[in-house]
Amino acid sequence: MIDLTEYGDALRRDPHPVYARLRERGPVHRVRLATPGGAWETWLVVGYEEARAALADQRLAKDIARTGFVPLDEQLIGKYLLVADPPQHTRLRGLVARAFTMRRVERLRPRIRQITDELLDDMLPRGHADLVDSLAYPLPITVICELLGVPEMDRAEFRKTSTEVVAPTGTDSERAATVRLAEYLTELIEDKRCAGPTGDLLSDLIRTTAEDGDRLSMDELRGMAYLLLIAGHETTVNLIGNAVLALLTHPDQLAALRADPSLLDKAVEETLRWEGPVETATYRFAAEPLEIAGTRIGRGDDVLVGLTAAQRDGARFTDPDRFDIRRDTRGHLAFGHGIHYCLGAPLARLEAGVALGALLDRAPGLTLDGEPGEWLPGMLMRGVRSLPVRW
């Protein structure tokens, strides 16, 4: 047993040295974690090959309700893709994919650029700003709320609520935030059902029908809206923030990107590998006894796949701690792997690329303006609360 709680805030600020020491000892470890509800023991996978295999291993199930325990969000929100296994997962993803298409995402490009330019128009005359508050947060929250049809007046409260859900500061506050979000989404869906087709994604999901007449139930619609709203913006906030922070702390890479803007997509991909927005994949549990790299995992045991840890594995990526925007990052695990590969990956890449390109183009003297804010608590999201910059 390795007690990660002994590292305190050091693990939150910079988990990479800890993960490196774990990888030296082996790819899988029994660990004790600090959570808002107290210490928790689990299996943690830190090796790249083992993580990739675990993400695609359907013996590691996501529907923990099969064990008799129903998590808080599922109790209050309903079933959604991240907590479903085949055949239910196959059915849900198929219905969502009918409405959330690549063509729909690509059609958003002009609007994403317009929102980005408007945010920069407001930010740049000031000469300095918190990049998270001024760009990294408002861009993806505006995009996902417009995509789903969330009224503008509700977005400020939604930010506060969703952040508490994914990076909770306490068990009671997490529950209260989840209750508020469940109530809000129920009202939003009912309003859209009564209003008739409006062209937004949530309205389309309400009316999406498979060939056999299958449709999403109310609980499934609420669960899907919950997943798209939270996963659709929290991760992209961190991706944009982490990309800017990485470039500003690696001036040689920033100079290379400025000299050759065609490296923009590669800079986004290297950020996803080097400091991706999700530290560990959501919990899996062993539906049957199995082995990972010779380590016996008992039936019912839960498993965390360490995405941040796996992507610094030197057995997969040469000189893995070096941030290199010319690197071949193919095979990185920032969006997962297997049937749970992130449905919103194309949208996240599009938003990050547009935001980063416009920012560097319009703020040629961009630099840090003090220390970044604290890193988010917990081991789910990887990002800073604030990022002071000037130009």
mmCIF file of C-alpha atoms in Angstrom:
data_model
loop_
_atom_site.group_PDB
_atom_site.id
_atom_site.type_symbol
_atom_site.label_atom_id
_atom_site.label_comp_id
_atom_site.label_asym_id
_atom_site.label_seq_id
_atom_site.Cartn_x
_atom_site.Cartn_y
_atom_site.Cartn_z
ATOM 1 C CA MET A 1 0.000 0.000 0.000
ATOM 2 C CA ILE A 2 1.309 3.446 -0.969
ATOM 3 C CA ASP A 3 -0.206 6.311 0.998
ATOM 4 C CA LEU A 4 -0.489 9.245 -1.406
ATOM 5 C CA THR A 5 -2.125 11.362 1.293
ATOM 6 C CA GLU A 6 1.346 11.782 2.827
ATOM 7 C CA TYR A 7 2.332 14.057 -0.063
ATOM 8 C CA GLY A 8 -0.366 16.605 0.798
ATOM 9 C CA ASP A 9 -0.582 19.611 -1.528
ATOM 10 C CA ALA A 10 2.719 18.672 -3.182
ATOM 11 C CA LEU A 11 0.888 15.956 -5.118
ATOM 12 C CA ARG A 12 -1.658 18.473 -6.361
ATOM 13 C CA ARG A 13 0.969 21.040 -7.381
ATOM 14 C CA ASP A 14 3.267 18.615 -9.207
ATOM 15 C CA PRO A 15 2.282 14.939 -9.302
ATOM 16 C CA HIS A 16 4.840 14.006 -11.974
ATOM 17 C CA PRO A 17 7.817 13.155 -9.702
ATOM 18 C CA VAL A 18 5.528 10.973 -7.569
ATOM 19 C CA TYR A 19 4.193 9.134 -10.605
ATOM 20 C CA ALA A 20 7.742 8.685 -11.924
ATOM 21 C CA ARG A 21 8.780 6.967 -8.690
ATOM 22 C CA LEU A 22 5.696 4.753 -8.846
ATOM 23 C CA ARG A 23 6.461 3.746 -12.440
ATOM 24 C CA GLU A 24 9.993 2.784 -11.406
ATOM 25 C CA ARG A 25 8.475 0.352 -8.894
ATOM 26 C CA GLY A 26 5.883 -1.055 -11.287
ATOM 27 C CA PRO A 27 2.900 -0.141 -13.495
ATOM 28 C CA VAL A 28 0.134 -0.895 -10.947
ATOM 29 C CA HIS A 29 -0.097 0.004 -7.250
ATOM 30 C CA ARG A 30 -2.513 -0.175 -4.359
ATOM 31 C CA VAL A 31 -2.794 3.419 -3.101
ATOM 32 C CA ARG A 32 -4.586 5.465 -0.481
ATOM 33 C CA LEU A 33 -6.039 8.772 -1.717
ATOM 34 C CA ALA A 34 -7.425 11.831 0.024
ATOM 35 C CA THR A 35 -11.044 12.596 -0.938
ATOM 36 C CA PRO A 36 -13.602 15.074 0.449
ATOM 37 C CA GLY A 37 -15.264 12.118 2.186
ATOM 38 C CA GLY A 38 -12.014 10.834 3.728
ATOM 39 C CA ALA A 39 -9.202 8.476 2.719
ATOM 40 C CA TRP A 40 -9.971 5.952 -0.024
ATOM 41 C CA GLU A 41 -8.054 2.890 -1.204
ATOM 42 C CA THR A 42 -7.924 1.874 -4.863
ATOM 43 C CA TRP A 43 -5.698 0.406 -7.563
ATOM 44 C CA LEU A 44 -3.807 3.018 -9.607
ATOM 45 C CA VAL A 45 -2.409 2.204 -13.059
ATOM 46 C CA VAL A 46 0.595 4.398 -13.947
ATOM 47 C CA GLY A 47 2.248 2.615 -16.911
ATOM 48 C CA TYR A 48 1.326 3.597 -20.469
ATOM 49 C CA GLU A 49 0.769 0.168 -22.007
ATOM 50 C CA GLU A 50 -1.116 -1.039 -18.943
ATOM 51 C CA ALA A 51 -3.264 2.110 -18.899
ATOM 52 C CA ARG A 52 -4.121 1.798 -22.585
ATOM 53 C CA ALA A 53 -5.074 -1.847 -22.126
ATOM 54 C CA ALA A 54 -7.122 -1.108 -18.996
ATOM 55 C CA LEU A 55 -9.095 1.638 -20.746
ATOM 56 C CA ALA A 56 -10.217 -0.861 -23.393
ATOM 57 C CA ASP A 57 -10.714 -3.862 -21.065
ATOM 58 C CA GLN A 58 -14.453 -4.429 -20.699
ATOM 59 C CA ARG A 59 -13.833 -6.554 -17.609
ATOM 60 C CA LEU A 60 -13.180 -3.178 -15.980
ATOM 61 C CA ALA A 61 -16.764 -1.971 -15.890
ATOM 62 C CA LYS A 62 -18.114 1.569 -15.448
ATOM 63 C CA ASP A 63 -21.642 0.825 -14.220
ATOM 64 C CA ILE A 64 -20.870 0.535 -10.524
ATOM 65 C CA ALA A 65 -24.595 0.278 -9.811
ATOM 66 C CA ARG A 66 -24.137 -3.386 -10.741
ATOM 67 C CA THR A 67 -22.402 -3.829 -7.370
ATOM 68 C CA GLY A 68 -25.377 -2.420 -5.475
ATOM 69 C CA PHE A 69 -23.777 1.005 -4.882
ATOM 70 C CA VAL A 70 -25.290 3.925 -6.786
ATOM 71 C CA PRO A 71 -23.040 7.030 -6.866
ATOM 72 C CA LEU A 72 -24.418 10.420 -5.881
ATOM 73 C CA ASP A 73 -24.468 11.877 -9.386
ATOM 74 C CA GLU A 74 -26.265 8.844 -10.794
ATOM 75 C CA GLN A 75 -28.830 8.948 -7.984
ATOM 76 C CA LEU A 76 -29.640 12.580 -8.685
ATOM 77 C CA ILE A 77 -28.914 12.965 -12.397
ATOM 78 C CA GLY A 78 -29.542 9.600 -14.040
ATOM 79 C CA LYS A 79 -27.577 7.216 -16.250
ATOM 80 C CA TYR A 80 -25.021 8.662 -18.680
ATOM 81 C CA LEU A 81 -22.228 7.358 -20.918
ATOM 82 C CA LEU A 82 -19.416 7.428 -18.347
ATOM 83 C CA VAL A 83 -21.322 5.157 -15.959
ATOM 84 C CA ALA A 84 -22.749 2.719 -18.510
ATOM 85 C CA ASP A 85 -21.478 -0.552 -20.000
ATOM 86 C CA PRO A 86 -22.527 -2.354 -23.185
ATOM 87 C CA PRO A 87 -25.182 -2.900 -24.367
ATOM 88 C CA GLN A 88 -26.607 0.157 -22.590
ATOM 89 C CA HIS A 89 -23.537 2.244 -23.410
ATOM 90 C CA THR A 90 -23.737 1.218 -27.067
ATOM 91 C CA ARG A 91 -27.365 2.281 -27.235
ATOM 92 C CA LEU A 92 -26.822 5.653 -25.505
ATOM 93 C CA ARG A 93 -23.754 6.548 -27.549
ATOM 94 C CA GLY A 94 -25.502 5.604 -30.766
ATOM 95 C CA LEU A 95 -28.422 7.924 -30.008
ATOM 96 C CA VAL A 96 -26.158 10.837 -29.053
ATOM 97 C CA ALA A 97 -23.904 10.333 -32.076
ATOM 98 C CA ARG A 98 -26.928 10.869 -34.327
ATOM 99 C CA ALA A 99 -27.192 14.468 -33.115
ATOM 100 C CA PHE A 100 -23.613 15.324 -32.041
ATOM 101 C CA THR A 101 -21.835 14.816 -35.356
ATOM 102 C CA MET A 102 -18.442 15.897 -36.702
ATOM 103 C CA ARG A 103 -20.270 18.050 -39.248
ATOM 104 C CA ARG A 104 -22.102 19.825 -36.438
ATOM 105 C CA VAL A 105 -18.828 20.480 -34.600
ATOM 106 C CA GLU A 106 -17.078 21.844 -37.708
ATOM 107 C CA ARG A 107 -20.013 24.193 -38.365
ATOM 108 C CA LEU A 108 -19.186 25.822 -35.022
ATOM 109 C CA ARG A 109 -15.748 27.038 -36.183
ATOM 110 C CA PRO A 110 -16.823 30.548 -37.328
ATOM 111 C CA ARG A 111 -18.824 31.086 -34.141
ATOM 112 C CA ILE A 112 -15.930 29.870 -31.963
ATOM 113 C CA ARG A 113 -13.616 32.334 -33.710
ATOM 114 C CA GLN A 114 -16.177 35.120 -33.275
ATOM 115 C CA ILE A 115 -16.553 34.443 -29.533
ATOM 116 C CA THR A 116 -12.769 34.277 -29.145
ATOM 117 C CA ASP A 117 -12.282 37.610 -30.924
ATOM 118 C CA GLU A 118 -14.976 39.255 -28.816
ATOM 119 C CA LEU A 119 -13.333 38.022 -25.620
ATOM 120 C CA LEU A 120 -9.926 39.259 -26.813
ATOM 121 C CA ASP A 121 -11.423 42.605 -27.853
ATOM 122 C CA ASP A 122 -12.517 43.032 -24.249
ATOM 123 C CA MET A 123 -9.326 41.652 -22.686
ATOM 124 C CA LEU A 124 -6.461 43.090 -24.719
ATOM 125 C CA PRO A 125 -6.952 46.841 -24.073
ATOM 126 C CA ARG A 126 -6.425 46.182 -20.343
ATOM 127 C CA GLY A 127 -2.829 45.036 -20.814
ATOM 128 C CA HIS A 128 -3.125 42.271 -18.226
ATOM 129 C CA ALA A 129 -5.724 39.714 -17.153
ATOM 130 C CA ASP A 130 -6.435 36.373 -15.569
ATOM 131 C CA LEU A 131 -6.471 34.214 -18.674
ATOM 132 C CA VAL A 132 -8.791 31.655 -17.068
ATOM 133 C CA ASP A 133 -11.469 34.230 -16.280
ATOM 134 C CA SER A 134 -11.004 36.233 -19.475
ATOM 135 C CA LEU A 135 -10.645 33.514 -22.130
ATOM 136 C CA ALA A 136 -10.093 29.891 -21.053
ATOM 137 C CA TYR A 137 -13.384 29.707 -19.127
ATOM 138 C CA PRO A 138 -15.833 31.961 -21.019
ATOM 139 C CA LEU A 139 -15.054 30.521 -24.463
ATOM 140 C CA PRO A 140 -15.960 26.859 -23.839
ATOM 141 C CA ILE A 141 -18.833 27.648 -21.478
ATOM 142 C CA THR A 142 -20.354 29.972 -24.095
ATOM 143 C CA VAL A 143 -19.869 27.406 -26.858
ATOM 144 C CA ILE A 144 -21.334 24.454 -24.954
ATOM 145 C CA CYS A 145 -24.221 26.503 -23.556
ATOM 146 C CA GLU A 146 -25.096 27.813 -27.021
ATOM 147 C CA LEU A 147 -24.752 24.314 -28.437
ATOM 148 C CA LEU A 148 -27.136 22.889 -25.847
ATOM 149 C CA GLY A 149 -29.395 25.930 -25.637
ATOM 150 C CA VAL A 150 -28.660 27.081 -22.061
ATOM 151 C CA PRO A 151 -29.856 30.686 -21.532
ATOM 152 C CA GLU A 152 -27.055 33.242 -21.078
ATOM 153 C CA MET A 153 -28.415 34.471 -17.750
ATOM 154 C CA ASP A 154 -27.890 31.003 -16.218
ATOM 155 C CA ARG A 155 -24.214 30.596 -17.142
ATOM 156 C CA ALA A 156 -22.509 32.337 -14.206
ATOM 157 C CA GLU A 157 -24.315 30.168 -11.680
ATOM 158 C CA PHE A 158 -23.663 27.121 -13.815
ATOM 159 C CA ARG A 159 -19.904 27.742 -13.668
ATOM 160 C CA LYS A 160 -19.906 27.800 -9.881
ATOM 161 C CA THR A 161 -22.061 24.693 -9.652
ATOM 162 C CA SER A 162 -20.211 22.591 -12.208
ATOM 163 C CA THR A 163 -16.775 23.397 -10.773
ATOM 164 C CA GLU A 164 -17.936 22.190 -7.370
ATOM 165 C CA VAL A 165 -19.167 18.941 -8.946
ATOM 166 C CA VAL A 166 -15.877 18.066 -10.699
ATOM 167 C CA ALA A 167 -13.447 19.484 -8.107
ATOM 168 C CA PRO A 168 -15.425 19.326 -4.840
ATOM 169 C CA THR A 169 -14.228 21.137 -1.748
ATOM 170 C CA GLY A 170 -16.372 18.951 0.514
ATOM 171 C CA THR A 171 -18.926 16.124 0.489
ATOM 172 C CA ASP A 172 -21.838 18.356 1.517
ATOM 173 C CA SER A 173 -21.033 21.051 -1.041
ATOM 174 C CA GLU A 174 -20.689 18.441 -3.795
ATOM 175 C CA ARG A 175 -24.095 17.006 -2.973
ATOM 176 C CA ALA A 176 -25.734 20.444 -2.863
ATOM 177 C CA ALA A 177 -24.187 21.378 -6.219
ATOM 178 C CA THR A 178 -25.338 18.111 -7.815
ATOM 179 C CA VAL A 179 -28.884 18.621 -6.497
ATOM 180 C CA ARG A 180 -28.988 22.139 -7.936
ATOM 181 C CA LEU A 181 -27.690 20.945 -11.293
ATOM 182 C CA ALA A 182 -30.191 18.065 -11.468
ATOM 183 C CA GLU A 183 -33.094 20.402 -10.746
ATOM 184 C CA TYR A 184 -31.902 22.917 -13.299
ATOM 185 C CA LEU A 185 -31.453 20.354 -16.069
ATOM 186 C CA THR A 186 -34.905 18.874 -15.433
ATOM 187 C CA GLU A 187 -36.481 22.305 -15.870
ATOM 188 C CA LEU A 188 -34.390 23.051 -18.967
ATOM 189 C CA ILE A 189 -35.393 19.791 -20.662
ATOM 190 C CA GLU A 190 -39.075 20.308 -19.866
ATOM 191 C CA ASP A 191 -38.937 23.846 -21.252
ATOM 192 C CA LYS A 192 -37.372 22.583 -24.485
ATOM 193 C CA ARG A 193 -39.826 19.709 -24.778
ATOM 194 C CA CYS A 194 -42.727 22.150 -24.563
ATOM 195 C CA ALA A 195 -41.127 24.735 -26.868
ATOM 196 C CA GLY A 196 -40.756 22.374 -29.817
ATOM 197 C CA PRO A 197 -37.679 22.067 -32.076
ATOM 198 C CA THR A 198 -35.250 24.987 -31.686
ATOM 199 C CA GLY A 199 -32.193 23.636 -33.507
ATOM 200 C CA ASP A 200 -29.908 23.307 -30.484
ATOM 201 C CA LEU A 201 -28.340 19.980 -29.537
ATOM 202 C CA LEU A 202 -30.481 19.330 -26.462
ATOM 203 C CA SER A 203 -33.654 19.999 -28.426
ATOM 204 C CA ASP A 204 -32.424 17.572 -31.099
ATOM 205 C CA LEU A 205 -31.548 14.933 -28.482
ATOM 206 C CA ILE A 206 -35.083 15.153 -27.083
ATOM 207 C CA ARG A 207 -36.410 14.304 -30.542
ATOM 208 C CA THR A 208 -33.701 11.904 -31.778
ATOM 209 C CA THR A 209 -35.130 8.511 -32.710
ATOM 210 C CA ALA A 210 -33.313 5.332 -33.789
ATOM 211 C CA GLU A 211 -34.519 3.139 -36.619
ATOM 212 C CA ASP A 212 -36.366 0.940 -34.139
ATOM 213 C CA GLY A 213 -38.146 3.918 -32.575
ATOM 214 C CA ASP A 214 -35.877 4.031 -29.500
ATOM 215 C CA ARG A 215 -35.494 7.430 -27.790
ATOM 216 C CA LEU A 216 -33.749 8.832 -24.724
ATOM 217 C CA SER A 217 -35.817 8.799 -21.529
ATOM 218 C CA MET A 218 -36.056 11.835 -19.238
ATOM 219 C CA ASP A 219 -33.368 10.438 -16.914
ATOM 220 C CA GLU A 220 -31.128 9.669 -19.888
ATOM 221 C CA LEU A 221 -31.623 13.136 -21.348
ATOM 222 C CA ARG A 222 -30.730 14.713 -18.013
ATOM 223 C CA GLY A 223 -27.674 12.466 -17.730
ATOM 224 C CA MET A 224 -26.561 13.309 -21.264
ATOM 225 C CA ALA A 225 -27.012 17.044 -20.729
ATOM 226 C CA TYR A 226 -25.060 16.753 -17.465
ATOM 227 C CA LEU A 227 -22.181 14.971 -19.165
ATOM 228 C CA LEU A 228 -22.052 17.309 -22.164
ATOM 229 C CA LEU A 229 -22.275 20.475 -20.078
ATOM 230 C CA ILE A 230 -19.607 19.488 -17.571
ATOM 231 C CA ALA A 231 -17.256 17.439 -19.749
ATOM 232 C CA GLY A 232 -17.880 19.859 -22.609
ATOM 233 C CA HIS A 233 -16.427 22.853 -20.842
ATOM 234 C CA GLU A 234 -14.438 21.967 -17.697
ATOM 235 C CA THR A 235 -11.886 19.927 -19.639
ATOM 236 C CA THR A 236 -11.470 22.576 -22.348
ATOM 237 C CA VAL A 237 -10.945 25.317 -19.755
ATOM 238 C CA ASN A 238 -7.986 23.340 -18.431
ATOM 239 C CA LEU A 239 -6.690 22.448 -21.896
ATOM 240 C CA ILE A 240 -6.497 26.119 -22.932
ATOM 241 C CA GLY A 241 -5.008 27.202 -19.599
ATOM 242 C CA ASN A 242 -2.473 24.379 -19.522
ATOM 243 C CA ALA A 243 -1.407 25.087 -23.122
ATOM 244 C CA VAL A 244 -0.749 28.766 -22.438
ATOM 245 C CA LEU A 245 1.061 27.990 -19.182
ATOM 246 C CA ALA A 246 3.235 25.373 -20.885
ATOM 247 C CA LEU A 247 4.200 27.718 -23.711
ATOM 248 C CA LEU A 248 4.939 30.672 -21.429
ATOM 249 C CA THR A 249 7.185 28.526 -19.244
ATOM 250 C CA HIS A 250 8.975 27.084 -22.295
ATOM 251 C CA PRO A 251 10.011 30.161 -24.297
ATOM 252 C CA ASP A 252 11.880 28.110 -26.893
ATOM 253 C CA GLN A 253 8.660 26.268 -27.755
ATOM 254 C CA LEU A 254 6.666 29.500 -27.796
ATOM 255 C CA ALA A 255 9.234 31.024 -30.166
ATOM 256 C CA ALA A 256 9.062 27.953 -32.414
ATOM 257 C CA LEU A 257 5.269 28.212 -32.597
ATOM 258 C CA ARG A 258 5.361 31.934 -33.335
ATOM 259 C CA ALA A 259 7.911 31.290 -36.100
ATOM 260 C CA ASP A 260 5.828 28.467 -37.574
ATOM 261 C CA PRO A 261 2.077 28.747 -36.861
ATOM 262 C CA SER A 262 1.545 25.437 -38.696
ATOM 263 C CA LEU A 263 2.739 23.821 -35.439
ATOM 264 C CA LEU A 264 -0.431 24.965 -33.660
ATOM 265 C CA ASP A 265 -2.239 21.622 -33.790
ATOM 266 C CA LYS A 266 0.900 19.821 -32.623
ATOM 267 C CA ALA A 267 1.193 22.271 -29.701
ATOM 268 C CA VAL A 268 -2.352 21.377 -28.643
ATOM 269 C CA GLU A 269 -1.594 17.654 -28.898
ATOM 270 C CA GLU A 270 1.643 17.985 -26.914
ATOM 271 C CA THR A 271 -0.243 19.864 -24.205
ATOM 272 C CA LEU A 272 -2.756 17.015 -24.095
ATOM 273 C CA ARG A 273 0.120 14.582 -23.568
ATOM 274 C CA TRP A 274 2.392 16.656 -21.334
ATOM 275 C CA GLU A 275 -0.206 18.244 -19.039
ATOM 276 C CA GLY A 276 -3.613 17.039 -20.135
ATOM 277 C CA PRO A 277 -6.800 18.409 -18.540
ATOM 278 C CA VAL A 278 -7.834 15.081 -16.967
ATOM 279 C CA GLU A 279 -5.459 13.503 -14.440
ATOM 280 C CA THR A 280 -7.181 10.157 -13.974
ATOM 281 C CA ALA A 281 -10.024 8.508 -15.853
ATOM 282 C CA THR A 282 -13.226 8.074 -13.879
ATOM 283 C CA TYR A 283 -13.434 4.957 -11.701
ATOM 284 C CA ARG A 284 -13.728 1.483 -13.116
ATOM 285 C CA PHE A 285 -14.363 -1.701 -11.146
ATOM 286 C CA ALA A 286 -13.461 -5.302 -11.805
ATOM 287 C CA ALA A 287 -16.581 -7.147 -12.948
ATOM 288 C CA GLU A 288 -14.537 -10.344 -12.557
ATOM 289 C CA PRO A 289 -11.087 -11.187 -11.168
ATOM 290 C CA LEU A 290 -8.280 -10.191 -13.518
ATOM 291 C CA GLU A 291 -4.590 -9.382 -13.690
ATOM 292 C CA ILE A 292 -2.921 -6.165 -14.821
ATOM 293 C CA ALA A 293 0.819 -6.609 -15.426
ATOM 294 C CA GLY A 294 0.861 -9.566 -13.039
ATOM 295 C CA THR A 295 -1.040 -7.724 -10.295
ATOM 296 C CA ARG A 296 -4.157 -9.553 -9.157
ATOM 297 C CA ILE A 297 -7.268 -7.347 -9.123
ATOM 298 C CA GLY A 298 -10.136 -8.844 -7.140
ATOM 299 C CA ARG A 299 -13.739 -8.906 -8.279
ATOM 300 C CA GLY A 300 -15.412 -5.650 -7.213
ATOM 301 C CA ASP A 301 -12.121 -3.790 -6.687
ATOM 302 C CA ASP A 302 -12.087 -0.295 -8.146
ATOM 303 C CA VAL A 303 -9.344 0.893 -10.466
ATOM 304 C CA LEU A 304 -8.107 4.345 -11.429
ATOM 305 C CA VAL A 305 -6.282 4.679 -14.740
ATOM 306 C CA GLY A 306 -3.688 7.446 -14.396
ATOM 307 C CA LEU A 307 -3.729 9.398 -17.654
ATOM 308 C CA THR A 308 -1.242 12.015 -16.437
ATOM 309 C CA ALA A 309 1.061 9.289 -15.144
ATOM 310 C CA ALA A 310 0.852 7.135 -18.269
ATOM 311 C CA GLN A 311 1.645 9.996 -20.620
ATOM 312 C CA ARG A 312 4.997 10.648 -18.933
ATOM 313 C CA ASP A 313 6.046 6.983 -19.311
ATOM 314 C CA GLY A 314 9.497 6.929 -20.908
ATOM 315 C CA ALA A 315 8.811 3.464 -22.308
ATOM 316 C CA ARG A 316 6.285 5.104 -24.670
ATOM 317 C CA PHE A 317 7.487 8.704 -25.105
ATOM 318 C CA THR A 318 11.184 9.564 -25.364
ATOM 319 C CA ASP A 319 12.313 12.161 -22.807
ATOM 320 C CA PRO A 320 8.710 12.344 -21.556
ATOM 321 C CA ASP A 321 9.154 15.274 -19.152
ATOM 322 C CA ARG A 322 10.283 17.559 -21.996
ATOM 323 C CA PHE A 323 7.578 19.763 -23.526
ATOM 324 C CA ASP A 324 8.219 19.500 -27.269
ATOM 325 C CA ILE A 325 5.617 20.750 -29.749
ATOM 326 C CA ARG A 326 7.342 18.938 -32.623
ATOM 327 C CA ARG A 327 6.950 15.577 -30.871
ATOM 328 C CA ASP A 328 4.980 12.706 -32.399
ATOM 329 C CA THR A 329 2.183 12.436 -29.823
ATOM 330 C CA ARG A 330 0.137 9.799 -31.603
ATOM 331 C CA GLY A 331 -1.380 7.357 -29.153
ATOM 332 C CA HIS A 332 -1.649 9.757 -26.215
ATOM 333 C CA LEU A 333 -4.448 8.955 -23.794
ATOM 334 C CA ALA A 334 -5.753 12.426 -22.912
ATOM 335 C CA PHE A 335 -9.171 11.601 -24.370
ATOM 336 C CA GLY A 336 -9.122 7.998 -23.185
ATOM 337 C CA HIS A 337 -9.165 4.884 -25.341
ATOM 338 C CA GLY A 338 -11.680 2.220 -26.312
ATOM 339 C CA ILE A 339 -15.452 2.517 -26.207
ATOM 340 C CA HIS A 340 -15.330 5.408 -23.702
ATOM 341 C CA TYR A 341 -13.079 7.565 -25.909
ATOM 342 C CA CYS A 342 -14.220 11.160 -25.406
ATOM 343 C CA LEU A 343 -17.174 12.040 -27.619
ATOM 344 C CA GLY A 344 -16.247 15.725 -27.397
ATOM 345 C CA ALA A 345 -12.593 15.390 -28.431
ATOM 346 C CA PRO A 346 -13.080 17.122 -31.817
ATOM 347 C CA LEU A 347 -14.816 20.084 -30.167
ATOM 348 C CA ALA A 348 -12.115 20.434 -27.476
ATOM 349 C CA ARG A 349 -9.355 20.366 -30.095
ATOM 350 C CA LEU A 350 -11.178 22.922 -32.237
ATOM 351 C CA GLU A 351 -11.756 25.361 -29.359
ATOM 352 C CA ALA A 352 -8.211 25.060 -28.023
ATOM 353 C CA GLY A 353 -6.666 25.557 -31.463
ATOM 354 C CA VAL A 354 -8.787 28.616 -32.272
ATOM 355 C CA ALA A 355 -8.227 30.189 -28.838
ATOM 356 C CA LEU A 356 -4.482 29.597 -28.771
ATOM 357 C CA GLY A 357 -3.935 30.752 -32.347
ATOM 358 C CA ALA A 358 -5.924 33.968 -31.914
ATOM 359 C CA LEU A 359 -4.312 34.768 -28.564
ATOM 360 C CA LEU A 360 -0.751 34.402 -29.839
ATOM 361 C CA ASP A 361 -1.576 36.332 -33.011
ATOM 362 C CA ARG A 362 -3.127 39.279 -31.188
ATOM 363 C CA ALA A 363 -0.897 39.393 -28.088
ATOM 364 C CA PRO A 364 2.673 39.143 -29.410
ATOM 365 C CA GLY A 365 4.228 40.162 -26.088
ATOM 366 C CA LEU A 366 2.290 37.627 -24.006
ATOM 367 C CA THR A 367 4.045 36.637 -20.771
ATOM 368 C CA LEU A 368 3.249 35.538 -17.232
ATOM 369 C CA ASP A 369 2.280 38.268 -14.762
ATOM 370 C CA GLY A 370 2.963 36.434 -11.515
ATOM 371 C CA GLU A 371 2.467 32.928 -10.220
ATOM 372 C CA PRO A 372 -0.423 30.790 -11.513
ATOM 373 C CA GLY A 373 -3.232 30.107 -9.070
ATOM 374 C CA GLU A 374 -3.575 26.857 -7.158
ATOM 375 C CA TRP A 375 -4.071 23.604 -9.018
ATOM 376 C CA LEU A 376 -7.555 22.110 -8.798
ATOM 377 C CA PRO A 377 -8.109 19.704 -5.883
ATOM 378 C CA GLY A 378 -8.616 15.984 -6.304
ATOM 379 C CA MET A 379 -7.251 13.659 -8.969
ATOM 380 C CA LEU A 380 -9.846 14.086 -11.704
ATOM 381 C CA MET A 381 -9.135 17.486 -13.273
ATOM 382 C CA ARG A 382 -5.677 18.929 -13.932
ATOM 383 C CA GLY A 383 -5.623 22.709 -14.276
ATOM 384 C CA VAL A 384 -5.046 25.981 -12.430
ATOM 385 C CA ARG A 385 -7.766 28.173 -10.973
ATOM 386 C CA SER A 386 -6.158 31.335 -12.359
ATOM 387 C CA LEU A 387 -3.401 32.309 -14.792
ATOM 388 C CA PRO A 388 -2.225 35.955 -14.606
ATOM 389 C CA VAL A 389 -0.763 37.201 -17.889
ATOM 390 C CA ARG A 390 0.254 40.524 -19.454
ATOM 391 C CA TRP A 391 1.259 41.700 -22.921
#
